[in-house]
PDB file of C-alpha atoms in Angstrom:
ATOM      1  CA  MET A  18     130.625 112.771 112.519  1.00 76.00           C
ATOM      2  CA  LYS A  19     130.903 111.872 108.796  1.00 80.00           C
ATOM      3  CA  HIS A  20     128.954 113.482 106.150  1.00 85.00           C
ATOM      4  CA  PHE A  21     127.527 112.517 102.609  1.00 85.00           C
ATOM      5  CA  SER A  22     129.263 114.707  99.956  1.00 87.00           C
ATOM      6  CA  GLY A  23     126.066 114.901  97.822  1.00 91.00           C
ATOM      7  CA  PHE A  24     124.816 112.958  94.618  1.00 91.00           C
ATOM      8  CA  PRO A  25     127.082 113.919  91.811  1.00 91.00           C
ATOM      9  CA  GLU A  26     125.270 115.644  88.632  1.00 89.00           C
ATOM     10  CA  ARG A  27     124.918 112.304  86.700  1.00 90.00           C
ATOM     11  CA  PHE A  28     124.208 108.641  88.683  1.00 86.00           C
ATOM     12  CA  GLU A  29     122.424 105.655  88.209  1.00 86.00           C
ATOM     13  CA  PHE A  30     119.090 104.516  90.365  1.00 87.00           C
ATOM     14  CA  THR A  31     118.865 101.130  91.827  1.00 85.00           C
ATOM     15  CA  ALA A  32     115.725  99.146  91.485  1.00 86.00           C
ATOM     16  CA  VAL A  33     113.994  98.231  94.807  1.00 90.00           C
ATOM     17  CA  PRO A  34     111.050  95.892  94.588  1.00 89.00           C
ATOM     18  CA  ARG A  35     107.960  97.592  95.865  1.00 86.00           C
ATOM     19  CA  PRO A  36     106.765  94.720  98.337  1.00 84.00           C
ATOM     20  CA  PHE A  37     110.346  94.948  99.772  1.00 89.00           C
ATOM     21  CA  LEU A  38     109.314  98.524 100.961  1.00 85.00           C
ATOM     22  CA  SER A  39     105.769  97.725 102.049  1.00 80.00           C
ATOM     23  CA  GLN A  40     106.218  93.987 103.513  1.00 79.00           C
ATOM     24  CA  ALA A  41     109.305  93.024 103.908  1.00 85.00           C
ATOM     25  CA  LEU A  42     111.152  95.829 105.091  1.00 87.00           C
ATOM     26  CA  PRO A  43     109.421  96.163 108.427  1.00 82.00           C
ATOM     27  CA  LEU A  44     110.618  92.672 109.273  1.00 82.00           C
ATOM     28  CA  ILE A  45     114.522  93.877 109.284  1.00 89.00           C
ATOM     29  CA  ASP A  46     116.037  95.594 112.536  1.00 87.00           C
ATOM     30  CA  ASP A  47     119.480  94.592 111.501  1.00 92.00           C
ATOM     31  CA  LEU A  48     121.233  97.495 109.907  1.00 92.00           C
ATOM     32  CA  ASP A  49     123.992  94.914 108.101  1.00 93.00           C
ATOM     33  CA  GLU A  50     120.957  92.941 106.837  1.00 94.00           C
ATOM     34  CA  LEU A  51     119.396  95.897 105.221  1.00 94.00           C
ATOM     35  CA  LYS A  52     122.829  96.975 103.964  1.00 93.00           C
ATOM     36  CA  ALA A  53     123.387  93.482 102.349  1.00 94.00           C
ATOM     37  CA  LEU A  54     120.338  93.478 100.787  1.00 96.00           C
ATOM     38  CA  LEU A  55     120.546  96.698  98.942  1.00 94.00           C
ATOM     39  CA  VAL A  56     123.584  95.714  97.419  1.00 94.00           C
ATOM     40  CA  PHE A  57     122.099  92.158  96.313  1.00 96.00           C
ATOM     41  CA  PHE A  58     119.085  94.333  94.683  1.00 96.00           C
ATOM     42  CA  LYS A  59     121.846  96.510  92.734  1.00 94.00           C
ATOM     43  CA  LEU A  60     123.735  93.054  91.864  1.00 95.00           C
ATOM     44  CA  LEU A  61     120.610  91.525  91.127  1.00 93.00           C
ATOM     45  CA  TYR A  62     119.007  93.979  88.253  1.00 91.00           C
ATOM     46  CA  GLN A  63     122.723  94.279  86.664  1.00 91.00           C
ATOM     47  CA  LYS A  64     122.568  90.571  85.763  1.00 91.00           C
ATOM     48  CA  LYS A  65     121.065  89.037  82.384  1.00 89.00           C
ATOM     49  CA  GLY A  66     119.120  85.555  82.106  1.00 87.00           C
ATOM     50  CA  PHE A  67     117.438  83.516  84.320  1.00 88.00           C
ATOM     51  CA  PRO A  68     117.497  82.502  86.763  1.00 89.00           C
ATOM     52  CA  VAL A  69     119.831  85.044  88.346  1.00 92.00           C
ATOM     53  CA  TYR A  70     121.641  85.061  91.727  1.00 94.00           C
ATOM     54  CA  VAL A  71     124.291  86.889  93.691  1.00 95.00           C
ATOM     55  CA  THR A  72     126.893  85.361  95.920  1.00 93.00           C
ATOM     56  CA  ALA A  73     128.019  86.896  99.153  1.00 94.00           C
ATOM     57  CA  ALA A  74     131.758  87.326  97.586  1.00 93.00           C
ATOM     58  CA  GLU A  75     130.069  89.603  94.893  1.00 94.00           C
ATOM     59  CA  ILE A  76     128.443  91.304  97.774  1.00 94.00           C
ATOM     60  CA  ALA A  77     131.773  92.071  99.768  1.00 92.00           C
ATOM     61  CA  ALA A  78     133.315  92.949  96.287  1.00 92.00           C
ATOM     62  CA  GLU A  79     130.993  96.374  96.266  1.00 89.00           C
ATOM     63  CA  GLY A  80     131.826  97.101  99.676  1.00 77.00           C
ATOM     64  CA  PRO A  81     134.820  98.809 101.209  1.00 74.00           C
ATOM     65  CA  PRO A  82     138.257  96.874 101.023  1.00 73.00           C
ATOM     66  CA  ASP A  83     137.937  95.488 104.683  1.00 71.00           C
ATOM     67  CA  THR A  84     134.217  94.436 104.204  1.00 77.00           C
ATOM     68  CA  ASP A  85     133.555  91.809 106.656  1.00 85.00           C
ATOM     69  CA  ARG A  86     132.883  88.461 104.495  1.00 86.00           C
ATOM     70  CA  GLU A  87     131.630  86.784 107.396  1.00 89.00           C
ATOM     71  CA  ASN A  88     128.967  89.411 108.498  1.00 92.00           C
ATOM     72  CA  ILE A  89     128.030  89.382 104.750  1.00 94.00           C
ATOM     73  CA  GLU A  90     127.067  85.665 105.364  1.00 93.00           C
ATOM     74  CA  ARG A  91     125.585  86.415 108.615  1.00 94.00           C
ATOM     75  CA  SER A  92     123.504  89.039 107.203  1.00 95.00           C
ATOM     76  CA  LEU A  93     121.996  87.155 103.994  1.00 95.00           C
ATOM     77  CA  LYS A  94     121.390  84.413 106.327  1.00 92.00           C
ATOM     78  CA  MET A  95     119.429  86.476 108.286  1.00 92.00           C
ATOM     79  CA  ALA A  96     117.284  87.967 104.979  1.00 93.00           C
ATOM     80  CA  ALA A  97     117.030  84.409 103.956  1.00 91.00           C
ATOM     81  CA  ASP A  98     115.404  83.623 107.391  1.00 88.00           C
ATOM     82  CA  HIS A  99     112.908  86.400 106.772  1.00 88.00           C
ATOM     83  CA  ALA A 100     112.372  84.652 103.192  1.00 87.00           C
ATOM     84  CA  ILE A 101     113.356  87.978 101.346  1.00 92.00           C
ATOM     85  CA  ILE A 102     115.770  86.118  99.352  1.00 93.00           C
ATOM     86  CA  ILE A 103     116.367  81.820  99.241  1.00 91.00           C
ATOM     87  CA  ALA A 104     119.937  80.191  99.789  1.00 90.00           C
ATOM     88  CA  LEU A 105     120.855  77.342  97.604  1.00 88.00           C
ATOM     89  CA  GLN A 106     123.794  75.277  98.905  1.00 84.00           C
ATOM     90  CA  THR A 107     126.255  74.285  96.233  1.00 81.00           C
ATOM     91  CA  THR A 108     128.342  71.229  96.360  1.00 77.00           C
ATOM     92  CA  ASN A 109     131.361  73.192  97.024  1.00 75.00           C
ATOM     93  CA  GLY A 110     130.007  74.407 100.163  1.00 72.00           C
ATOM     94  CA  GLY A 111     129.356  77.924  98.474  1.00 82.00           C
ATOM     95  CA  ARG A 112     125.753  79.694  98.594  1.00 88.00           C
ATOM     96  CA  LEU A 113     124.131  81.076  96.083  1.00 92.00           C
ATOM     97  CA  TYR A 114     121.017  83.934  96.976  1.00 94.00           C
ATOM     98  CA  PHE A 115     117.926  84.212  94.944  1.00 94.00           C
ATOM     99  CA  LEU A 116     115.078  86.880  95.161  1.00 94.00           C
ATOM    100  CA  ASN A 117     112.164  84.993  97.000  1.00 90.00           C
ATOM    101  CA  ASP A 118     109.640  85.274  94.036  1.00 89.00           C
ATOM    102  CA  GLU A 119     107.365  82.853  92.182  1.00 87.00           C
ATOM    103  CA  ARG A 120     109.704  82.258  89.376  1.00 89.00           C
ATOM    104  CA  ASN A 121     112.670  81.609  91.181  1.00 89.00           C
ATOM    105  CA  ARG A 122     110.583  78.896  93.729  1.00 87.00           C
ATOM    106  CA  GLN A 123     109.775  77.388  90.707  1.00 88.00           C
ATOM    107  CA  ALA A 124     113.088  76.997  89.055  1.00 88.00           C
ATOM    108  CA  LEU A 125     114.632  76.329  92.580  1.00 86.00           C
ATOM    109  CA  ARG A 126     111.770  73.346  92.714  1.00 83.00           C
ATOM    110  CA  LYS A 127     113.191  72.140  89.436  1.00 83.00           C
ATOM    111  CA  MET A 128     116.630  71.940  90.578  1.00 82.00           C
ATOM    112  CA  GLU A 129     115.938  70.154  93.508  1.00 76.00           C
ATOM    113  CA  PHE A 130     114.308  67.195  91.449  1.00 75.00           C
ATOM    114  CA  GLY A 131     117.514  67.614  88.727  1.00 76.00           C
ATOM    115  CA  GLU A 132     115.140  69.051  86.300  1.00 80.00           C
ATOM    116  CA  LEU A 133     117.319  72.270  86.081  1.00 82.00           C
ATOM    117  CA  GLU A 134     120.981  72.988  86.010  1.00 81.00           C
ATOM    118  CA  LEU A 135     122.847  76.012  86.468  1.00 83.00           C
ATOM    119  CA  PRO A 136     125.917  76.523  84.221  1.00 79.00           C
ATOM    120  CA  GLY A 137     128.901  75.912  85.646  1.00 76.00           C
ATOM    121  CA  ILE A 138     127.453  74.963  89.136  1.00 75.00           C
ATOM    122  CA  LYS A 139     126.763  71.560  90.629  1.00 71.00           C
ATOM    123  CA  THR A 140     123.982  71.030  93.348  1.00 65.00           C
ATOM    124  CA  SER A 141     122.908  68.350  94.889  1.00 60.00           C
ATOM    125  CA  PRO A 142     119.256  67.245  95.638  1.00 54.00           C
ATOM    126  CA  ALA A 143     117.312  69.087  98.505  1.00 49.00           C
ATOM    127  CA  THR A 144     119.986  71.762  98.664  1.00 60.00           C
ATOM    128  CA  VAL A 145     117.553  74.623  98.656  1.00 64.00           C
ATOM    129  CA  ILE A 146     117.640  76.110 102.396  1.00 62.00           C
ATOM    130  CA  GLN A 147     114.224  76.377 103.728  1.00 60.00           C
ATOM    131  CA  PRO A 148     113.662  79.281 105.473  1.00 59.00           C
ATOM    132  CA  PRO A 149     111.465  79.051 108.838  1.00 55.00           C
ATOM    133  CA  GLU A 150     107.887  79.339 108.665  1.00 54.00           C
ATOM    134  CA  LEU A 151     106.878  82.995 109.390  1.00 50.00           C
ATOM    135  CA  PRO A 152     103.644  84.499 110.328  1.00 52.00           C
ATOM    136  CA  ASP A 153     101.635  86.192 107.565  1.00 76.00           C
ATOM    137  CA  VAL A 154     100.161  88.602 110.054  1.00 85.00           C
ATOM    138  CA  PHE A 155     102.103  91.429 108.236  1.00 85.00           C
ATOM    139  CA  SER A 156     100.598  90.505 104.604  1.00 83.00           C
ATOM    140  CA  LEU A 157      97.064  90.085 106.319  1.00 87.00           C
ATOM    141  CA  TYR A 158      97.242  93.578 107.971  1.00 89.00           C
ATOM    142  CA  GLU A 159      98.245  95.072 104.790  1.00 85.00           C
ATOM    143  CA  GLN A 160      95.470  93.584 102.549  1.00 86.00           C
ATOM    144  CA  ASN A 161      92.534  94.067 105.140  1.00 88.00           C
ATOM    145  CA  ILE A 162      93.847  97.257 107.060  1.00 91.00           C
ATOM    146  CA  GLY A 163      96.194  99.645 105.595  1.00 88.00           C
ATOM    147  CA  LEU A 164     100.143 100.138 104.772  1.00 84.00           C
ATOM    148  CA  ILE A 165     102.691  99.141 107.406  1.00 83.00           C
ATOM    149  CA  THR A 166     104.364 101.768 108.774  1.00 83.00           C
ATOM    150  CA  PRO A 167     107.873 101.167 110.800  1.00 81.00           C
ATOM    151  CA  LEU A 168     105.685 101.942 114.237  1.00 86.00           C
ATOM    152  CA  ILE A 169     102.758  99.609 112.994  1.00 88.00           C
ATOM    153  CA  ALA A 170     105.738  97.121 112.239  1.00 86.00           C
ATOM    154  CA  ASP A 171     106.632  97.697 115.697  1.00 88.00           C
ATOM    155  CA  GLU A 172     103.352  97.150 117.195  1.00 91.00           C
ATOM    156  CA  LEU A 173     102.839  93.922 115.025  1.00 90.00           C
ATOM    157  CA  LYS A 174     106.007  92.304 116.657  1.00 88.00           C
ATOM    158  CA  GLU A 175     104.846  93.513 120.052  1.00 90.00           C
ATOM    159  CA  ALA A 176     101.551  92.031 119.382  1.00 91.00           C
ATOM    160  CA  LEU A 177     102.855  89.007 118.480  1.00 87.00           C
ATOM    161  CA  ARG A 178     105.143  88.408 121.221  1.00 87.00           C
ATOM    162  CA  LEU A 179     102.393  89.209 123.973  1.00 89.00           C
ATOM    163  CA  TYR A 180      99.465  87.277 122.198  1.00 89.00           C
ATOM    164  CA  PRO A 181      98.524  84.010 120.284  1.00 87.00           C
ATOM    165  CA  GLU A 182      99.033  84.410 116.777  1.00 84.00           C
ATOM    166  CA  VAL A 183      95.580  83.313 116.097  1.00 86.00           C
ATOM    167  CA  TRP A 184      94.510  85.971 118.128  1.00 90.00           C
ATOM    168  CA  LEU A 185      96.078  88.790 116.082  1.00 91.00           C
ATOM    169  CA  LYS A 186      94.802  87.477 112.718  1.00 89.00           C
ATOM    170  CA  GLU A 187      91.053  87.267 114.190  1.00 91.00           C
ATOM    171  CA  ALA A 188      91.338  90.796 115.550  1.00 93.00           C
ATOM    172  CA  ILE A 189      92.557  91.964 112.104  1.00 92.00           C
ATOM    173  CA  GLY A 190      89.447  89.984 110.413  1.00 90.00           C
ATOM    174  CA  GLU A 191      86.807  91.294 112.890  1.00 92.00           C
ATOM    175  CA  ALA A 192      88.391  94.686 112.430  1.00 92.00           C
ATOM    176  CA  ALA A 193      88.132  94.543 108.633  1.00 91.00           C
ATOM    177  CA  ARG A 194      84.653  93.329 108.861  1.00 90.00           C
ATOM    178  CA  LEU A 195      83.712  96.377 111.141  1.00 92.00           C
ATOM    179  CA  ASN A 196      85.545  98.607 108.721  1.00 91.00           C
ATOM    180  CA  LYS A 197      87.948  99.450 111.404  1.00 92.00           C
ATOM    181  CA  HIS A 198      91.090 100.096 109.338  1.00 91.00           C
ATOM    182  CA  ASN A 199      93.334 101.184 112.121  1.00 92.00           C
ATOM    183  CA  TRP A 200      95.428  99.507 114.668  1.00 94.00           C
ATOM    184  CA  ARG A 201      94.249 101.253 117.848  1.00 93.00           C
ATOM    185  CA  TYR A 202      90.892  99.066 117.301  1.00 94.00           C
ATOM    186  CA  ILE A 203      92.738  95.958 117.002  1.00 94.00           C
ATOM    187  CA  SER A 204      94.867  96.764 119.719  1.00 93.00           C
ATOM    188  CA  LYS A 205      91.666  97.095 121.876  1.00 94.00           C
ATOM    189  CA  ILE A 206      90.015  93.714 120.594  1.00 94.00           C
ATOM    190  CA  LEU A 207      93.089  91.991 121.944  1.00 93.00           C
ATOM    191  CA  ASP A 208      93.364  94.273 124.966  1.00 92.00           C
ATOM    192  CA  ASN A 209      89.608  93.062 125.646  1.00 92.00           C
ATOM    193  CA  TRP A 210      90.040  89.692 124.821  1.00 90.00           C
ATOM    194  CA  ALA A 211      92.856  89.460 127.229  1.00 89.00           C
ATOM    195  CA  THR A 212      91.344  91.075 130.245  1.00 87.00           C
ATOM    196  CA  GLN A 213      87.842  89.325 129.830  1.00 84.00           C
ATOM    197  CA  GLY A 214      89.083  86.103 128.332  1.00 77.00           C
ATOM    198  CA  ARG A 215      87.802  84.295 125.482  1.00 70.00           C
ATOM    199  CA  ASN A 216      86.017  80.859 124.605  1.00 57.00           C
ATOM    200  CA  ASP A 217      88.927  79.297 122.548  1.00 50.00           C
ATOM    201  CA  GLY A 218      90.160  77.984 125.636  1.00 45.00           C
ATOM    202  CA  THR A 219      93.341  80.021 125.882  1.00 49.00           C
ATOM    203  CA  HIS A 220      93.530  81.018 129.524  1.00 43.00           C
ATOM    204  CA  GLN A 221      94.033  84.561 130.493  1.00 47.00           C
ATOM    205  CA  ARG A 222      96.783  83.836 132.938  1.00 43.00           C
ATOM    206  CA  ASP A 223      98.700  82.610 130.381  1.00 46.00           C
ATOM    207  CA  ILE A 224      98.647  85.910 128.189  1.00 47.00           C
ATOM    208  CA  ASP A 225      99.040  88.284 131.599  1.00 49.00           C
ATOM    209  CA  LYS A 226     102.734  86.424 131.787  1.00 48.00           C
ATOM    210  CA  GLY A 227     104.020  88.471 129.190  1.00 49.00           C
ATOM    211  CA  ARG A 228     102.217  91.761 129.457  1.00 49.00           C
ATOM    212  CA  PRO A 229     103.935  94.293 131.478  1.00 48.00           C
ATOM    213  CA  ASP A 230     100.863  96.792 131.399  1.00 52.00           C
ATOM    214  CA  LYS A 231      98.423  93.573 132.873  1.00 44.00           C
ATOM    215  CA  TYR A 232      98.298  95.485 136.102  1.00 37.00           C
ATOM    216  CA  VAL A 233      97.162  98.700 134.805  1.00 43.00           C
ATOM    217  CA  LYS A 234      94.728  97.892 132.234  1.00 47.00           C
ATOM    218  CA  GLY A 235      91.231  96.319 132.350  1.00 45.00           C
ATOM    219  CA  GLN A 236      88.406  97.148 135.156  1.00 42.00           C
ATOM    220  CA  TYR A 237      90.772  97.942 138.075  1.00 36.00           C
ATOM    221  CA  GLY A 238      93.513  99.768 135.919  1.00 44.00           C
ATOM    222  CA  ARG A 239      92.392 103.058 136.884  1.00 42.00           C
ATOM    223  CA  PHE A 240      93.051 102.230 140.936  1.00 39.00           C
ATOM    224  CA  VAL A 241      96.825 101.563 139.614  1.00 38.00           C
ATOM    225  CA  GLN A 242      99.453 104.246 139.692  1.00 44.00           C
ATOM    226  CA  ARG A 243     101.501 103.973 136.419  1.00 41.00           C
TER     227      ARG A 243
END
């Protein structure tokens, strides 16, 4: 096993946006994506002016000599799909990566309409690569219940797989209204809705298809051996 030799007496710190740690990090389950983003932040905060961007080639240059450029491109695409960064396609086939914040979103909208140009970079209209729409249950949970830990993030992901997204949002809202700021209470709400049904047109059997524990929970759960 390789070991880190330790930090030297003098070294620099790299700034990481606080929302990344609390809201974006729980979305990441790929180590290469995380590595690429950490280098992205380092390079981003070394640059001056506005708007600033980072390329895959710059990230590759920061890594070991055998760094896989295609792997970096794949990792950055995942980060863009998570809406952590925004990808901008250039006319020569390259991509520029921007931090997904309000200032950059406004700047990229201006680029799309030809109202803003980057020195030495040519882009055509509608070249911003839009990420898929992601559920906002993570920010909803953090705003109403509490900090998202890696464990809570896993619970939310699993809940999104098992239940309709609207259920999870409403369960979070109900827990907040009752001042029950914990995941256990939200999970109990979801379990009750799945076993007892709801009056929203969602069939219980549709939910049960994806639930491996459908036979060990509910009113007959005590008769089933785990």
